[in-house]
JSON list of C-alpha atoms in Angstrom, two decimals:
[
{"chain": "A", "resi": 25, "resn": "SER", "atom": "CA", "xyz": [-18.05, 2.60, 9.70]},
{"chain": "A", "resi": 26, "resn": "GLN", "atom": "CA", "xyz": [-15.00, 0.14, 9.50]},
{"chain": "A", "resi": 27, "resn": "THR", "atom": "CA", "xyz": [-12.11, 1.11, 10.61]},
{"chain": "A", "resi": 28, "resn": "ILE", "atom": "CA", "xyz": [-8.58, -1.39, 11.02]},
{"chain": "A", "resi": 29, "resn": "HIS", "atom": "CA", "xyz": [-5.96, -1.81, 15.18]},
{"chain": "A", "resi": 30, "resn": "GLN", "atom": "CA", "xyz": [-2.12, -1.90, 14.33]},
{"chain": "A", "resi": 31, "resn": "TRP", "atom": "CA", "xyz": [-0.17, -2.91, 17.20]},
{"chain": "A", "resi": 32, "resn": "PRO", "atom": "CA", "xyz": [2.24, -1.88, 19.02]},
{"chain": "A", "resi": 33, "resn": "ALA", "atom": "CA", "xyz": [2.89, 1.44, 16.81]},
{"chain": "A", "resi": 34, "resn": "THR", "atom": "CA", "xyz": [7.08, 0.66, 17.91]},
{"chain": "A", "resi": 35, "resn": "LEU", "atom": "CA", "xyz": [8.59, -2.06, 18.92]},
{"chain": "A", "resi": 36, "resn": "VAL", "atom": "CA", "xyz": [12.34, -2.69, 20.01]},
{"chain": "A", "resi": 37, "resn": "GLN", "atom": "CA", "xyz": [13.71, -6.23, 19.59]},
{"chain": "A", "resi": 38, "resn": "PRO", "atom": "CA", "xyz": [16.98, -7.83, 20.13]},
{"chain": "A", "resi": 39, "resn": "VAL", "atom": "CA", "xyz": [18.18, -10.66, 17.38]},
{"chain": "A", "resi": 40, "resn": "GLY", "atom": "CA", "xyz": [17.25, -14.19, 17.28]},
{"chain": "A", "resi": 41, "resn": "SER", "atom": "CA", "xyz": [14.16, -13.06, 19.72]},
{"chain": "A", "resi": 42, "resn": "PRO", "atom": "CA", "xyz": [10.35, -14.01, 19.02]},
{"chain": "A", "resi": 43, "resn": "LEU", "atom": "CA", "xyz": [7.50, -11.00, 17.75]},
{"chain": "A", "resi": 44, "resn": "SER", "atom": "CA", "xyz": [3.68, -11.24, 16.98]},
{"chain": "A", "resi": 45, "resn": "LEU", "atom": "CA", "xyz": [1.91, -8.35, 15.26]},
{"chain": "A", "resi": 46, "resn": "GLU", "atom": "CA", "xyz": [-2.11, -8.12, 15.65]},
{"chain": "A", "resi": 47, "resn": "CYS", "atom": "CA", "xyz": [-4.01, -6.86, 13.46]},
{"chain": "A", "resi": 48, "resn": "THR", "atom": "CA", "xyz": [-7.99, -6.52, 13.93]},
{"chain": "A", "resi": 49, "resn": "VAL", "atom": "CA", "xyz": [-10.92, -4.70, 11.77]},
{"chain": "A", "resi": 50, "resn": "GLU", "atom": "CA", "xyz": [-13.61, -3.47, 12.36]},
{"chain": "A", "resi": 51, "resn": "GLY", "atom": "CA", "xyz": [-16.83, -3.27, 10.80]},
{"chain": "A", "resi": 52, "resn": "THR", "atom": "CA", "xyz": [-16.43, -5.09, 7.30]},
{"chain": "A", "resi": 53, "resn": "SER", "atom": "CA", "xyz": [-16.76, -9.09, 7.67]},
{"chain": "A", "resi": 54, "resn": "ASN", "atom": "CA", "xyz": [-14.61, -11.21, 5.16]},
{"chain": "A", "resi": 55, "resn": "PRO", "atom": "CA", "xyz": [-12.65, -8.57, 4.55]},
{"chain": "A", "resi": 56, "resn": "ASN", "atom": "CA", "xyz": [-9.38, -9.82, 2.84]},
{"chain": "A", "resi": 57, "resn": "LEU", "atom": "CA", "xyz": [-5.52, -8.88, 4.54]},
{"chain": "A", "resi": 58, "resn": "TYR", "atom": "CA", "xyz": [-2.36, -8.20, 4.10]},
{"chain": "A", "resi": 59, "resn": "TRP", "atom": "CA", "xyz": [0.63, -7.13, 5.95]},
{"chain": "A", "resi": 60, "resn": "TYR", "atom": "CA", "xyz": [3.30, -5.76, 4.43]},
{"chain": "A", "resi": 61, "resn": "ARG", "atom": "CA", "xyz": [6.55, -4.20, 5.06]},
{"chain": "A", "resi": 62, "resn": "GLN", "atom": "CA", "xyz": [7.89, -1.35, 4.43]},
{"chain": "A", "resi": 63, "resn": "ALA", "atom": "CA", "xyz": [12.15, -0.63, 4.73]},
{"chain": "A", "resi": 64, "resn": "ALA", "atom": "CA", "xyz": [13.07, 2.99, 4.90]},
{"chain": "A", "resi": 65, "resn": "GLY", "atom": "CA", "xyz": [12.87, 5.64, 1.75]},
{"chain": "A", "resi": 66, "resn": "ARG", "atom": "CA", "xyz": [11.36, 2.13, -0.25]},
{"chain": "A", "resi": 67, "resn": "GLY", "atom": "CA", "xyz": [7.85, 1.37, -1.14]},
{"chain": "A", "resi": 68, "resn": "LEU", "atom": "CA", "xyz": [6.09, -1.45, 0.06]},
{"chain": "A", "resi": 69, "resn": "GLN", "atom": "CA", "xyz": [6.51, -4.80, -0.07]},
{"chain": "A", "resi": 70, "resn": "LEU", "atom": "CA", "xyz": [4.25, -7.38, -0.22]},
{"chain": "A", "resi": 71, "resn": "LEU", "atom": "CA", "xyz": [4.19, -10.08, 2.44]},
{"chain": "A", "resi": 72, "resn": "PHE", "atom": "CA", "xyz": [1.06, -12.46, 3.00]},
{"chain": "A", "resi": 73, "resn": "TYR", "atom": "CA", "xyz": [-2.36, -11.80, 2.50]},
{"chain": "A", "resi": 74, "resn": "SER", "atom": "CA", "xyz": [-5.31, -13.91, 3.30]},
{"chain": "A", "resi": 75, "resn": "VAL", "atom": "CA", "xyz": [-8.81, -13.85, 1.82]},
{"chain": "A", "resi": 76, "resn": "GLY", "atom": "CA", "xyz": [-9.90, -16.35, 4.30]},
{"chain": "A", "resi": 77, "resn": "ILE", "atom": "CA", "xyz": [-10.32, -17.72, 8.09]},
{"chain": "A", "resi": 78, "resn": "GLY", "atom": "CA", "xyz": [-7.32, -19.89, 7.75]},
{"chain": "A", "resi": 79, "resn": "GLN", "atom": "CA", "xyz": [-5.94, -18.62, 4.31]},
{"chain": "A", "resi": 80, "resn": "ILE", "atom": "CA", "xyz": [-2.53, -17.29, 4.12]},
{"chain": "A", "resi": 81, "resn": "SER", "atom": "CA", "xyz": [-0.51, -16.62, 0.59]},
{"chain": "A", "resi": 82, "resn": "SER", "atom": "CA", "xyz": [2.63, -15.68, 1.52]},
{"chain": "A", "resi": 83, "resn": "GLU", "atom": "CA", "xyz": [4.82, -13.96, -1.09]},
{"chain": "A", "resi": 84, "resn": "VAL", "atom": "CA", "xyz": [7.78, -13.56, -0.16]},
{"chain": "A", "resi": 85, "resn": "PRO", "atom": "CA", "xyz": [10.02, -16.47, 1.17]},
{"chain": "A", "resi": 86, "resn": "GLN", "atom": "CA", "xyz": [11.28, -15.62, 5.24]},
{"chain": "A", "resi": 87, "resn": "ASN", "atom": "CA", "xyz": [11.16, -16.50, 8.48]},
{"chain": "A", "resi": 88, "resn": "LEU", "atom": "CA", "xyz": [7.73, -14.06, 9.34]},
{"chain": "A", "resi": 89, "resn": "SER", "atom": "CA", "xyz": [4.73, -16.20, 9.26]},
{"chain": "A", "resi": 90, "resn": "ALA", "atom": "CA", "xyz": [0.93, -14.81, 9.21]},
{"chain": "A", "resi": 91, "resn": "SER", "atom": "CA", "xyz": [-2.04, -16.73, 10.65]},
{"chain": "A", "resi": 92, "resn": "ARG", "atom": "CA", "xyz": [-5.64, -15.85, 10.73]},
{"chain": "A", "resi": 93, "resn": "PRO", "atom": "CA", "xyz": [-7.69, -17.45, 13.42]},
{"chain": "A", "resi": 94, "resn": "GLN", "atom": "CA", "xyz": [-10.32, -15.78, 13.13]},
{"chain": "A", "resi": 95, "resn": "ASP", "atom": "CA", "xyz": [-12.40, -13.42, 10.22]},
{"chain": "A", "resi": 96, "resn": "ARG", "atom": "CA", "xyz": [-11.35, -10.16, 11.18]},
{"chain": "A", "resi": 97, "resn": "GLN", "atom": "CA", "xyz": [-7.69, -10.81, 12.41]},
{"chain": "A", "resi": 98, "resn": "PHE", "atom": "CA", "xyz": [-4.71, -10.88, 11.58]},
{"chain": "A", "resi": 99, "resn": "ILE", "atom": "CA", "xyz": [-1.24, -11.86, 12.62]},
{"chain": "A", "resi": 100, "resn": "LEU", "atom": "CA", "xyz": [2.53, -12.04, 11.77]},
{"chain": "A", "resi": 101, "resn": "SER", "atom": "CA", "xyz": [4.90, -13.37, 14.40]},
{"chain": "A", "resi": 102, "resn": "SER", "atom": "CA", "xyz": [8.54, -14.40, 14.25]},
{"chain": "A", "resi": 103, "resn": "LYS", "atom": "CA", "xyz": [10.02, -17.18, 16.41]},
{"chain": "A", "resi": 104, "resn": "LYS", "atom": "CA", "xyz": [13.33, -15.72, 15.97]},
{"chain": "A", "resi": 105, "resn": "LEU", "atom": "CA", "xyz": [14.82, -11.62, 14.42]},
{"chain": "A", "resi": 106, "resn": "LEU", "atom": "CA", "xyz": [17.23, -11.03, 12.03]},
{"chain": "A", "resi": 107, "resn": "LEU", "atom": "CA", "xyz": [18.63, -8.00, 11.32]},
{"chain": "A", "resi": 108, "resn": "SER", "atom": "CA", "xyz": [17.07, -7.23, 8.23]},
{"chain": "A", "resi": 109, "resn": "ASP", "atom": "CA", "xyz": [13.60, -7.29, 9.64]},
{"chain": "A", "resi": 110, "resn": "SER", "atom": "CA", "xyz": [13.47, -4.41, 10.44]},
{"chain": "A", "resi": 111, "resn": "GLY", "atom": "CA", "xyz": [11.50, -1.60, 9.00]},
{"chain": "A", "resi": 112, "resn": "PHE", "atom": "CA", "xyz": [7.59, -0.27, 9.10]},
{"chain": "A", "resi": 113, "resn": "TYR", "atom": "CA", "xyz": [5.01, -2.74, 9.11]},
{"chain": "A", "resi": 114, "resn": "LEU", "atom": "CA", "xyz": [1.83, -2.21, 7.77]},
{"chain": "A", "resi": 115, "resn": "CYS", "atom": "CA", "xyz": [-1.23, -4.30, 7.40]},
{"chain": "A", "resi": 116, "resn": "ALA", "atom": "CA", "xyz": [-4.19, -3.66, 4.75]},
{"chain": "A", "resi": 117, "resn": "TRP", "atom": "CA", "xyz": [-7.59, -4.68, 4.03]},
{"chain": "A", "resi": 118, "resn": "SER", "atom": "CA", "xyz": [-10.31, -4.73, 1.09]},
{"chain": "A", "resi": 119, "resn": "ARG", "atom": "CA", "xyz": [-13.00, -6.30, -0.46]},
{"chain": "A", "resi": 120, "resn": "TRP", "atom": "CA", "xyz": [-13.71, -7.47, -4.17]},
{"chain": "A", "resi": 121, "resn": "GLU", "atom": "CA", "xyz": [-15.74, -4.82, -5.46]},
{"chain": "A", "resi": 122, "resn": "GLY", "atom": "CA", "xyz": [-16.20, -6.90, -8.92]},
{"chain": "A", "resi": 123, "resn": "SER", "atom": "CA", "xyz": [-13.14, -4.41, -10.58]},
{"chain": "A", "resi": 124, "resn": "TYR", "atom": "CA", "xyz": [-11.11, -3.67, -8.44]},
{"chain": "A", "resi": 125, "resn": "ASN", "atom": "CA", "xyz": [-9.21, -3.89, -5.40]},
{"chain": "A", "resi": 126, "resn": "GLU", "atom": "CA", "xyz": [-9.13, -0.92, -2.87]},
{"chain": "A", "resi": 127, "resn": "GLN", "atom": "CA", "xyz": [-7.02, -1.04, 0.44]},
{"chain": "A", "resi": 128, "resn": "PHE", "atom": "CA", "xyz": [-7.35, -0.04, 3.65]},
{"chain": "A", "resi": 129, "resn": "PHE", "atom": "CA", "xyz": [-4.06, 0.98, 5.67]},
{"chain": "A", "resi": 130, "resn": "GLY", "atom": "CA", "xyz": [-3.40, 0.13, 9.32]},
{"chain": "A", "resi": 131, "resn": "PRO", "atom": "CA", "xyz": [-1.30, 3.39, 10.97]},
{"chain": "A", "resi": 132, "resn": "GLY", "atom": "CA", "xyz": [1.45, 0.40, 11.32]},
{"chain": "A", "resi": 133, "resn": "THR", "atom": "CA", "xyz": [4.40, -0.99, 13.31]},
{"chain": "A", "resi": 134, "resn": "ARG", "atom": "CA", "xyz": [7.93, 0.56, 13.36]},
{"chain": "A", "resi": 135, "resn": "LEU", "atom": "CA", "xyz": [9.38, -2.85, 14.44]},
{"chain": "A", "resi": 136, "resn": "THR", "atom": "CA", "xyz": [13.48, -2.21, 15.47]},
{"chain": "A", "resi": 137, "resn": "VAL", "atom": "CA", "xyz": [15.58, -5.44, 15.90]},
{"chain": "A", "resi": 138, "resn": "LEU", "atom": "CA", "xyz": [19.18, -4.65, 17.67]},
{"chain": "B", "resi": 19, "resn": "SER", "atom": "CA", "xyz": [10.33, -7.13, -10.12]},
{"chain": "B", "resi": 20, "resn": "GLN", "atom": "CA", "xyz": [8.13, -4.12, -9.40]},
{"chain": "B", "resi": 21, "resn": "GLN", "atom": "CA", "xyz": [5.12, -3.25, -11.17]},
{"chain": "B", "resi": 22, "resn": "GLY", "atom": "CA", "xyz": [4.95, -0.23, -10.43]},
{"chain": "B", "resi": 23, "resn": "GLU", "atom": "CA", "xyz": [8.26, 2.44, -10.38]},
{"chain": "B", "resi": 24, "resn": "GLU", "atom": "CA", "xyz": [7.78, 6.50, -9.81]},
{"chain": "B", "resi": 25, "resn": "ASP", "atom": "CA", "xyz": [9.33, 8.62, -10.93]},
{"chain": "B", "resi": 26, "resn": "PRO", "atom": "CA", "xyz": [10.83, 11.03, -10.20]},
{"chain": "B", "resi": 27, "resn": "GLN", "atom": "CA", "xyz": [11.76, 9.84, -6.57]},
{"chain": "B", "resi": 28, "resn": "ALA", "atom": "CA", "xyz": [11.94, 13.44, -4.20]},
{"chain": "B", "resi": 29, "resn": "LEU", "atom": "CA", "xyz": [9.80, 17.17, -5.83]},
{"chain": "B", "resi": 30, "resn": "SER", "atom": "CA", "xyz": [9.60, 20.15, -4.05]},
{"chain": "B", "resi": 31, "resn": "ILE", "atom": "CA", "xyz": [7.66, 22.62, -5.24]},
{"chain": "B", "resi": 32, "resn": "GLN", "atom": "CA", "xyz": [6.50, 25.87, -3.01]},
{"chain": "B", "resi": 33, "resn": "GLU", "atom": "CA", "xyz": [3.21, 26.03, -2.03]},
{"chain": "B", "resi": 34, "resn": "GLY", "atom": "CA", "xyz": [0.48, 27.49, -5.10]},
{"chain": "B", "resi": 35, "resn": "GLU", "atom": "CA", "xyz": [3.01, 25.50, -8.10]},
{"chain": "B", "resi": 36, "resn": "ASN", "atom": "CA", "xyz": [1.55, 22.00, -10.12]},
{"chain": "B", "resi": 37, "resn": "ALA", "atom": "CA", "xyz": [4.01, 18.93, -9.08]},
{"chain": "B", "resi": 38, "resn": "THR", "atom": "CA", "xyz": [3.41, 15.66, -11.38]},
{"chain": "B", "resi": 39, "resn": "MET", "atom": "CA", "xyz": [4.57, 12.81, -10.64]},
{"chain": "B", "resi": 40, "resn": "ASN", "atom": "CA", "xyz": [4.69, 9.65, -12.78]},
{"chain": "B", "resi": 41, "resn": "CYS", "atom": "CA", "xyz": [4.40, 5.93, -12.53]},
{"chain": "B", "resi": 42, "resn": "SER", "atom": "CA", "xyz": [5.31, 2.74, -15.05]},
{"chain": "B", "resi": 43, "resn": "TYR", "atom": "CA", "xyz": [5.16, -0.55, -14.82]},
{"chain": "B", "resi": 44, "resn": "LYS", "atom": "CA", "xyz": [5.28, -3.37, -17.06]},
{"chain": "B", "resi": 45, "resn": "THR", "atom": "CA", "xyz": [2.02, -6.00, -18.05]},
{"chain": "B", "resi": 46, "resn": "SER", "atom": "CA", "xyz": [-1.50, -5.24, -18.39]},
{"chain": "B", "resi": 47, "resn": "ILE", "atom": "CA", "xyz": [-3.38, -4.80, -16.02]},
{"chain": "B", "resi": 48, "resn": "ASN", "atom": "CA", "xyz": [-6.92, -3.77, -14.76]},
{"chain": "B", "resi": 49, "resn": "ASN", "atom": "CA", "xyz": [-7.11, -0.40, -12.59]},
{"chain": "B", "resi": 50, "resn": "LEU", "atom": "CA", "xyz": [-3.75, 1.69, -11.31]},
{"chain": "B", "resi": 51, "resn": "GLN", "atom": "CA", "xyz": [-4.53, 4.02, -8.46]},
{"chain": "B", "resi": 52, "resn": "TRP", "atom": "CA", "xyz": [-2.29, 6.26, -6.33]},
{"chain": "B", "resi": 53, "resn": "TYR", "atom": "CA", "xyz": [-1.79, 6.44, -2.65]},
{"chain": "B", "resi": 54, "resn": "ARG", "atom": "CA", "xyz": [-0.68, 8.93, -0.56]},
{"chain": "B", "resi": 55, "resn": "GLN", "atom": "CA", "xyz": [1.98, 7.95, 2.91]},
{"chain": "B", "resi": 56, "resn": "ASN", "atom": "CA", "xyz": [2.73, 11.52, 6.10]},
{"chain": "B", "resi": 57, "resn": "SER", "atom": "CA", "xyz": [5.38, 10.76, 7.07]},
{"chain": "B", "resi": 58, "resn": "GLY", "atom": "CA", "xyz": [5.28, 7.84, 9.07]},
{"chain": "B", "resi": 59, "resn": "ARG", "atom": "CA", "xyz": [2.27, 7.20, 9.16]},
{"chain": "B", "resi": 60, "resn": "GLY", "atom": "CA", "xyz": [0.02, 3.77, 6.49]},
{"chain": "B", "resi": 61, "resn": "LEU", "atom": "CA", "xyz": [-1.24, 4.48, 3.48]},
{"chain": "B", "resi": 62, "resn": "VAL", "atom": "CA", "xyz": [-4.65, 6.39, 2.63]},
{"chain": "B", "resi": 63, "resn": "HIS", "atom": "CA", "xyz": [-6.40, 5.91, -1.04]},
{"chain": "B", "resi": 64, "resn": "LEU", "atom": "CA", "xyz": [-7.25, 8.60, -3.07]},
{"chain": "B", "resi": 65, "resn": "ILE", "atom": "CA", "xyz": [-7.89, 8.18, -6.68]},
{"chain": "B", "resi": 66, "resn": "LEU", "atom": "CA", "xyz": [-8.08, 4.72, -9.00]},
{"chain": "B", "resi": 67, "resn": "ILE", "atom": "CA", "xyz": [-8.76, 5.63, -12.23]},
{"chain": "B", "resi": 68, "resn": "ARG", "atom": "CA", "xyz": [-9.34, 1.93, -14.56]},
{"chain": "B", "resi": 69, "resn": "SER", "atom": "CA", "xyz": [-8.06, 0.71, -17.85]},
{"chain": "B", "resi": 70, "resn": "ASN", "atom": "CA", "xyz": [-10.57, 1.88, -19.83]},
{"chain": "B", "resi": 71, "resn": "GLU", "atom": "CA", "xyz": [-10.08, 5.67, -18.58]},
{"chain": "B", "resi": 72, "resn": "ARG", "atom": "CA", "xyz": [-8.18, 8.45, -19.88]},
{"chain": "B", "resi": 73, "resn": "GLU", "atom": "CA", "xyz": [-8.17, 10.58, -17.46]},
{"chain": "B", "resi": 74, "resn": "LYS", "atom": "CA", "xyz": [-9.94, 11.39, -14.18]},
{"chain": "B", "resi": 75, "resn": "HIS", "atom": "CA", "xyz": [-10.34, 13.79, -11.54]},
{"chain": "B", "resi": 76, "resn": "SER", "atom": "CA", "xyz": [-10.94, 14.60, -8.01]},
{"chain": "B", "resi": 77, "resn": "GLY", "atom": "CA", "xyz": [-10.43, 17.82, -6.41]},
{"chain": "B", "resi": 78, "resn": "ARG", "atom": "CA", "xyz": [-7.04, 18.93, -7.02]},
{"chain": "B", "resi": 79, "resn": "LEU", "atom": "CA", "xyz": [-6.30, 15.58, -8.55]},
{"chain": "B", "resi": 80, "resn": "ARG", "atom": "CA", "xyz": [-5.83, 15.22, -11.75]},
{"chain": "B", "resi": 81, "resn": "VAL", "atom": "CA", "xyz": [-4.24, 11.36, -12.68]},
{"chain": "B", "resi": 82, "resn": "THR", "atom": "CA", "xyz": [-4.14, 10.18, -15.93]},
{"chain": "B", "resi": 83, "resn": "LEU", "atom": "CA", "xyz": [-3.53, 6.37, -18.01]},
{"chain": "B", "resi": 84, "resn": "ASP", "atom": "CA", "xyz": [-1.55, 5.35, -21.14]},
{"chain": "B", "resi": 85, "resn": "THR", "atom": "CA", "xyz": [-2.07, 2.30, -21.08]},
{"chain": "B", "resi": 86, "resn": "SER", "atom": "CA", "xyz": [-0.20, 1.27, -24.84]},
{"chain": "B", "resi": 87, "resn": "LYS", "atom": "CA", "xyz": [2.55, 3.45, -23.00]},
{"chain": "B", "resi": 88, "resn": "LYS", "atom": "CA", "xyz": [2.67, 1.75, -19.17]},
{"chain": "B", "resi": 89, "resn": "SER", "atom": "CA", "xyz": [2.15, 4.59, -17.55]},
{"chain": "B", "resi": 90, "resn": "SER", "atom": "CA", "xyz": [0.43, 6.71, -15.33]},
{"chain": "B", "resi": 91, "resn": "SER", "atom": "CA", "xyz": [0.58, 10.73, -14.09]},
{"chain": "B", "resi": 92, "resn": "LEU", "atom": "CA", "xyz": [-0.54, 12.40, -11.32]},
{"chain": "B", "resi": 93, "resn": "LEU", "atom": "CA", "xyz": [-1.33, 15.77, -11.31]},
{"chain": "B", "resi": 94, "resn": "ILE", "atom": "CA", "xyz": [-1.74, 17.40, -7.95]},
{"chain": "B", "resi": 95, "resn": "THR", "atom": "CA", "xyz": [-2.57, 21.74, -8.64]},
{"chain": "B", "resi": 96, "resn": "ALA", "atom": "CA", "xyz": [-2.21, 24.31, -6.28]},
{"chain": "B", "resi": 97, "resn": "SER", "atom": "CA", "xyz": [-0.26, 22.74, -3.67]},
{"chain": "B", "resi": 98, "resn": "ARG", "atom": "CA", "xyz": [-0.42, 23.42, -0.16]},
{"chain": "B", "resi": 99, "resn": "ALA", "atom": "CA", "xyz": [2.04, 23.15, 2.71]},
{"chain": "B", "resi": 100, "resn": "ALA", "atom": "CA", "xyz": [0.06, 20.32, 3.56]},
{"chain": "B", "resi": 101, "resn": "ASP", "atom": "CA", "xyz": [0.51, 17.92, 0.21]},
{"chain": "B", "resi": 102, "resn": "THR", "atom": "CA", "xyz": [3.99, 16.76, 1.05]},
{"chain": "B", "resi": 103, "resn": "ALA", "atom": "CA", "xyz": [4.14, 13.28, 2.26]},
{"chain": "B", "resi": 104, "resn": "SER", "atom": "CA", "xyz": [5.34, 10.28, -0.01]},
{"chain": "B", "resi": 105, "resn": "TYR", "atom": "CA", "xyz": [3.21, 9.72, -3.43]},
{"chain": "B", "resi": 106, "resn": "PHE", "atom": "CA", "xyz": [2.39, 5.99, -4.93]},
{"chain": "B", "resi": 107, "resn": "CYS", "atom": "CA", "xyz": [1.21, 4.08, -7.45]},
{"chain": "B", "resi": 108, "resn": "ALA", "atom": "CA", "xyz": [-0.12, 0.67, -6.71]},
{"chain": "B", "resi": 109, "resn": "THR", "atom": "CA", "xyz": [-1.37, -2.21, -9.94]},
{"chain": "B", "resi": 110, "resn": "ASP", "atom": "CA", "xyz": [-2.84, -5.24, -10.63]},
{"chain": "B", "resi": 111, "resn": "ALA", "atom": "CA", "xyz": [-1.84, -8.03, -12.48]},
{"chain": "B", "resi": 112, "resn": "ASN", "atom": "CA", "xyz": [-3.97, -8.22, -14.84]},
{"chain": "B", "resi": 113, "resn": "TYR", "atom": "CA", "xyz": [-4.26, -12.29, -14.88]},
{"chain": "B", "resi": 114, "resn": "GLN", "atom": "CA", "xyz": [-6.40, -15.27, -12.72]},
{"chain": "B", "resi": 115, "resn": "GLY", "atom": "CA", "xyz": [-6.03, -15.04, -9.37]},
{"chain": "B", "resi": 116, "resn": "SER", "atom": "CA", "xyz": [-3.99, -11.91, -9.08]},
{"chain": "B", "resi": 117, "resn": "ASN", "atom": "CA", "xyz": [-7.26, -10.34, -8.69]},
{"chain": "B", "resi": 118, "resn": "TYR", "atom": "CA", "xyz": [-6.51, -10.20, -4.22]},
{"chain": "B", "resi": 119, "resn": "LYS", "atom": "CA", "xyz": [-2.95, -7.86, -4.46]},
{"chain": "B", "resi": 120, "resn": "LEU", "atom": "CA", "xyz": [-1.78, -4.47, -5.08]},
{"chain": "B", "resi": 121, "resn": "THR", "atom": "CA", "xyz": [2.16, -4.63, -6.17]},
{"chain": "B", "resi": 122, "resn": "PHE", "atom": "CA", "xyz": [3.46, -1.10, -4.66]},
{"chain": "B", "resi": 123, "resn": "GLY", "atom": "CA", "xyz": [6.06, 1.41, -6.51]},
{"chain": "B", "resi": 124, "resn": "LYS", "atom": "CA", "xyz": [8.62, 3.29, -4.27]},
{"chain": "B", "resi": 125, "resn": "GLY", "atom": "CA", "xyz": [6.98, 6.37, -4.07]},
{"chain": "B", "resi": 126, "resn": "THR", "atom": "CA", "xyz": [7.40, 9.65, -4.88]},
{"chain": "B", "resi": 127, "resn": "LEU", "atom": "CA", "xyz": [8.84, 12.25, -2.24]},
{"chain": "B", "resi": 128, "resn": "LEU", "atom": "CA", "xyz": [6.57, 15.13, -2.23]},
{"chain": "B", "resi": 129, "resn": "THR", "atom": "CA", "xyz": [8.01, 18.44, -0.46]},
{"chain": "B", "resi": 130, "resn": "VAL", "atom": "CA", "xyz": [5.44, 21.34, -1.17]},
{"chain": "B", "resi": 131, "resn": "ASN", "atom": "CA", "xyz": [7.25, 24.25, 0.82]},
{"chain": "B", "resi": 132, "resn": "PRO", "atom": "CA", "xyz": [5.63, 27.31, 2.32]}
]
């Protein structure tokens, strides 16, 4: 069976510090990978998605970046965090089944920027 | 802009009652999905309805889709305290190159009181 891991679970960082969040998927190959951010009491905002190694699509211009160094590894980074980067970050994977795209979510990382 | 918008934003009911949540969207879609999120956790897929379907059932869940009105509803029958969660609709737009992405609404927070 497939599993998706995210770490860390919780992170408190000062403004201006760097960020690295990691997501890995097990039990599947060549998944589509996604990073979302969820502000408190809000819906999900798609940040990045990737359909293959080294292929990253950015949805929202901001000070975040994403990389996919391996097939089942997706990393979200920032060189300098802003207060507005606080939120709940969710990684998800999917496999295009020909006509639909069901996504499977990780447990999330709660980021607080102080 | 958001593709899906849930209504109401919050719903509080007693155990045993039915809960109905609605979702509206703006562009034509391939499929519409409903997800559930327990507080502080990742999202879990509940049910998918294709654009050529009008109604679908899964256990205590009933989903309807009206493509002419660009709306969907999720009915949870005989609710339980464990159904307390946020519920999101998600759509994938029906145009080339978009099938990898889902657009989520802001969600409905359902509270089921014992």
